[in-house]
Backbone as a ProteinNet text record, in pm:
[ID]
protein_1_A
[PRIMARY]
XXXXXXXXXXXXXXXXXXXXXXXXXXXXXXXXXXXXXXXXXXXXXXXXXXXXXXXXXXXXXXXXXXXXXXXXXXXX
[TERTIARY]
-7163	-7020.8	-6983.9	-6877.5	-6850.2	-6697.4	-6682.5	-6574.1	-6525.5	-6365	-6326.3	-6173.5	-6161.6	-6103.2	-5963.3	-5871.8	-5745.3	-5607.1	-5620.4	-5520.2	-5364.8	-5317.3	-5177.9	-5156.6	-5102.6	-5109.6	-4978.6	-4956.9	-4865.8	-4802.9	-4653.2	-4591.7	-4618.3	-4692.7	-4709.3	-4838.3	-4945.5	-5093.8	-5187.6	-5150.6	-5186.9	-5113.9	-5228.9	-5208.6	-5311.2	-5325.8	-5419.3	-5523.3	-5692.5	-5744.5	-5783.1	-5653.4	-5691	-5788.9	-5826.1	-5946.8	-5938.5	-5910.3	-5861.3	-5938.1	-5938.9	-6042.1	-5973.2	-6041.6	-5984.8	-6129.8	-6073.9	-6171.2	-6353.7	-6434.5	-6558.4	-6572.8	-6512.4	-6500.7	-6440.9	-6446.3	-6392.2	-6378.1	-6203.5	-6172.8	-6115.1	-6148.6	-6119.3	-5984.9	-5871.4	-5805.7	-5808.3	-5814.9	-5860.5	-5739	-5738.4	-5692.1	-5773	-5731.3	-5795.7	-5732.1	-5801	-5689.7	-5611.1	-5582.5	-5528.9	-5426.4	-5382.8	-5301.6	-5278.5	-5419.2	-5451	-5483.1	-5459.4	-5518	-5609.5	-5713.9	-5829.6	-5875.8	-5926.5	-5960.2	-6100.2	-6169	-6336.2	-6398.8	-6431.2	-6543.4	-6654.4	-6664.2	-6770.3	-6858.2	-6875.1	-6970.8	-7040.1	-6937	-7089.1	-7043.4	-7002.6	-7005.2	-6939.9	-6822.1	-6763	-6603.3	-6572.3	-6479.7	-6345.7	-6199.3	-6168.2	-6095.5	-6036.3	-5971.4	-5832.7	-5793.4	-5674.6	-5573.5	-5469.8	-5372.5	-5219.4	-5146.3	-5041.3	-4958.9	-4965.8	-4835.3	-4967	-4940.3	-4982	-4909.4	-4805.5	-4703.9	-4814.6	-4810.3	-4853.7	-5024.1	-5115	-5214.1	-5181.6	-5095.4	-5055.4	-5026.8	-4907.8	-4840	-4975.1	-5082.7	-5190.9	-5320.7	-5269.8	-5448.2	-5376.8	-5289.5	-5213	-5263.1	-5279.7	-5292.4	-5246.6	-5172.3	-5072.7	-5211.3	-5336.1	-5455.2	-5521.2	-5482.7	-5497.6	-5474.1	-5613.8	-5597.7	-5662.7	-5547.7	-5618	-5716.1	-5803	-5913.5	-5943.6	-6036.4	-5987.3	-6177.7	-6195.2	-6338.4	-6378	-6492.8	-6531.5	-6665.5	-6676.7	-6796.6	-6879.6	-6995.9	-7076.5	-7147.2	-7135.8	-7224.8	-7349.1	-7485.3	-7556.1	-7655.8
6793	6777.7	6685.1	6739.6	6650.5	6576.8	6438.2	6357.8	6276.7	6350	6246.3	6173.8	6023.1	5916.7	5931.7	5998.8	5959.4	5844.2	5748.2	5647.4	5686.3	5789	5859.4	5845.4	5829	5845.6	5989.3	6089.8	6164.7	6193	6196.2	6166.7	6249.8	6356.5	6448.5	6490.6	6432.8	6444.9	6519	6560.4	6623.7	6771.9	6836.7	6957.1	7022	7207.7	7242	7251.9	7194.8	7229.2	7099.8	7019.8	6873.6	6822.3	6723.6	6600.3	6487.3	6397.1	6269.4	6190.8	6047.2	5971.6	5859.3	5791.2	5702	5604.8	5480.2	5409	5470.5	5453.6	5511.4	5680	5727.2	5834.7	5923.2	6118.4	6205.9	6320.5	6359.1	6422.3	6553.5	6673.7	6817.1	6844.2	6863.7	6890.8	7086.7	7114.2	7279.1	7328.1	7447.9	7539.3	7637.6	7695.6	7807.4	7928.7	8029.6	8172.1	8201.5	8049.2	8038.1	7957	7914	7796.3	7694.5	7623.1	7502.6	7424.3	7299.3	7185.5	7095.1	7050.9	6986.3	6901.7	6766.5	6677.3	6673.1	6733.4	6738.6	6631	6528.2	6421.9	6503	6482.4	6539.5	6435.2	6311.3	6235.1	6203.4	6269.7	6258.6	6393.7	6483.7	6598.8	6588.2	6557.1	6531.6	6641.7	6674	6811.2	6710.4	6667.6	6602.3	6684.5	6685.7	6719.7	6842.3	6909.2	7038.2	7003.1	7018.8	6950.7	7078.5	7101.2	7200.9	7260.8	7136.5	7100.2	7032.1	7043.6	6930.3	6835	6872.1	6703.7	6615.5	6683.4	6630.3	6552.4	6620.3	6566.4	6452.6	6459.8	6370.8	6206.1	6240.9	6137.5	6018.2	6138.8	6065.4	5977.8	6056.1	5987	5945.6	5932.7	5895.2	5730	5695.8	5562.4	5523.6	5385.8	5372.9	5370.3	5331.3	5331.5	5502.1	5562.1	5726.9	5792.5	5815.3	5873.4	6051.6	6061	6242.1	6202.7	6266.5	6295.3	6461	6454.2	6572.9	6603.2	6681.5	6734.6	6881.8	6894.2	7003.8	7053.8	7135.2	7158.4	7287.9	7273.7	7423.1	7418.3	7523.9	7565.3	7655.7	7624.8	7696.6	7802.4
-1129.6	-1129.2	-1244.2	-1321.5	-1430.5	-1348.8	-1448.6	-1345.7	-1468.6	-1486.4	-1577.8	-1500.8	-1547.4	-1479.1	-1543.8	-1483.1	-1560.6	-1490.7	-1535.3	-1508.2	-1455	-1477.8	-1465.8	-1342	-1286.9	-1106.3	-1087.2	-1038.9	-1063.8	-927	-908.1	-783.1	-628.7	-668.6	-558.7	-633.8	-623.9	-623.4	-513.8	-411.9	-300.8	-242.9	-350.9	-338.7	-344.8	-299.9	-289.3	-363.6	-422.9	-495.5	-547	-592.6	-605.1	-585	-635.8	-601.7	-654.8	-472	-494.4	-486.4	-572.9	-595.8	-520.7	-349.5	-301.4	-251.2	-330.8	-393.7	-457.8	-364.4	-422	-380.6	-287.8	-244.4	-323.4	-314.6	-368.4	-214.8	-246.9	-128.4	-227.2	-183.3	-198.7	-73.8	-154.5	-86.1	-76.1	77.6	108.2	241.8	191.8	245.7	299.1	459.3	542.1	499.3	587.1	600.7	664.9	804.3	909	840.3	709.7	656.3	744.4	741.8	768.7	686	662.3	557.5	588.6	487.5	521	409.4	453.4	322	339	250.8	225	165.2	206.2	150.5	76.1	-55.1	-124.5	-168.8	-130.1	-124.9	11.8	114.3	244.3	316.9	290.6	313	476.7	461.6	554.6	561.5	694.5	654.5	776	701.3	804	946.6	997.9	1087.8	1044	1068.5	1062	1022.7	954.8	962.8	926.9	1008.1	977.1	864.4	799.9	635.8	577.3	421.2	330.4	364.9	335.6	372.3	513.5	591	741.2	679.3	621.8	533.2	473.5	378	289.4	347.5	429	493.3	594.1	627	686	616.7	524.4	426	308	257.9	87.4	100.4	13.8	-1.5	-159.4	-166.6	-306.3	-399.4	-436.7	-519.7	-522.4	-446	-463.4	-623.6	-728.9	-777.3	-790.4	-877.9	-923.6	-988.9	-967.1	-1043.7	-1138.2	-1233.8	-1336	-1260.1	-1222	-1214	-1256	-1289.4	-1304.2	-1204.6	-1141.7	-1055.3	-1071.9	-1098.6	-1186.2	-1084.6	-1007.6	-894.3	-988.5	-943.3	-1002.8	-898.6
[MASK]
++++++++++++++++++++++++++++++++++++++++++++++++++++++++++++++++++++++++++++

């Protein structure tokens, strides 16, 4: 996984696909086929709980030090 750090913080950062960098952690923000939302820990492989809305996601896990992160991931 390549990981580059961008300082920008941008006002609505939590969206699908995203990947948020909150403190040492990286969260994959995901979507079902059931349009459900889910924050994926990709440093301990952790899948969090359902959530109805992004907003409803958002409002639960946002934290003001929440950044975007720019990644690239090469599955091989």
């Amino acid at each position: 996984m390549k990981i580059n750090f961008n300082d920008e913080k941008p006002e609505n950062i939590y969206k699908v696909g995203n990947v948020i960098r909150k403190g040492d952690d990286f969260y994959l923000i995901a979507r079902d086929f059931d349009d459900k939302y889910y924050f994926i820990c990709l440093n301990q492989n952790f899948v969090s709980p359902s959530y109805d809305t992004l907003e409803e996601l958002a409002d639960i896990n946002k934290d003001e030090y929440d950044v975007l992160a720019d990644v690239e991931i090469n599955v091989l």
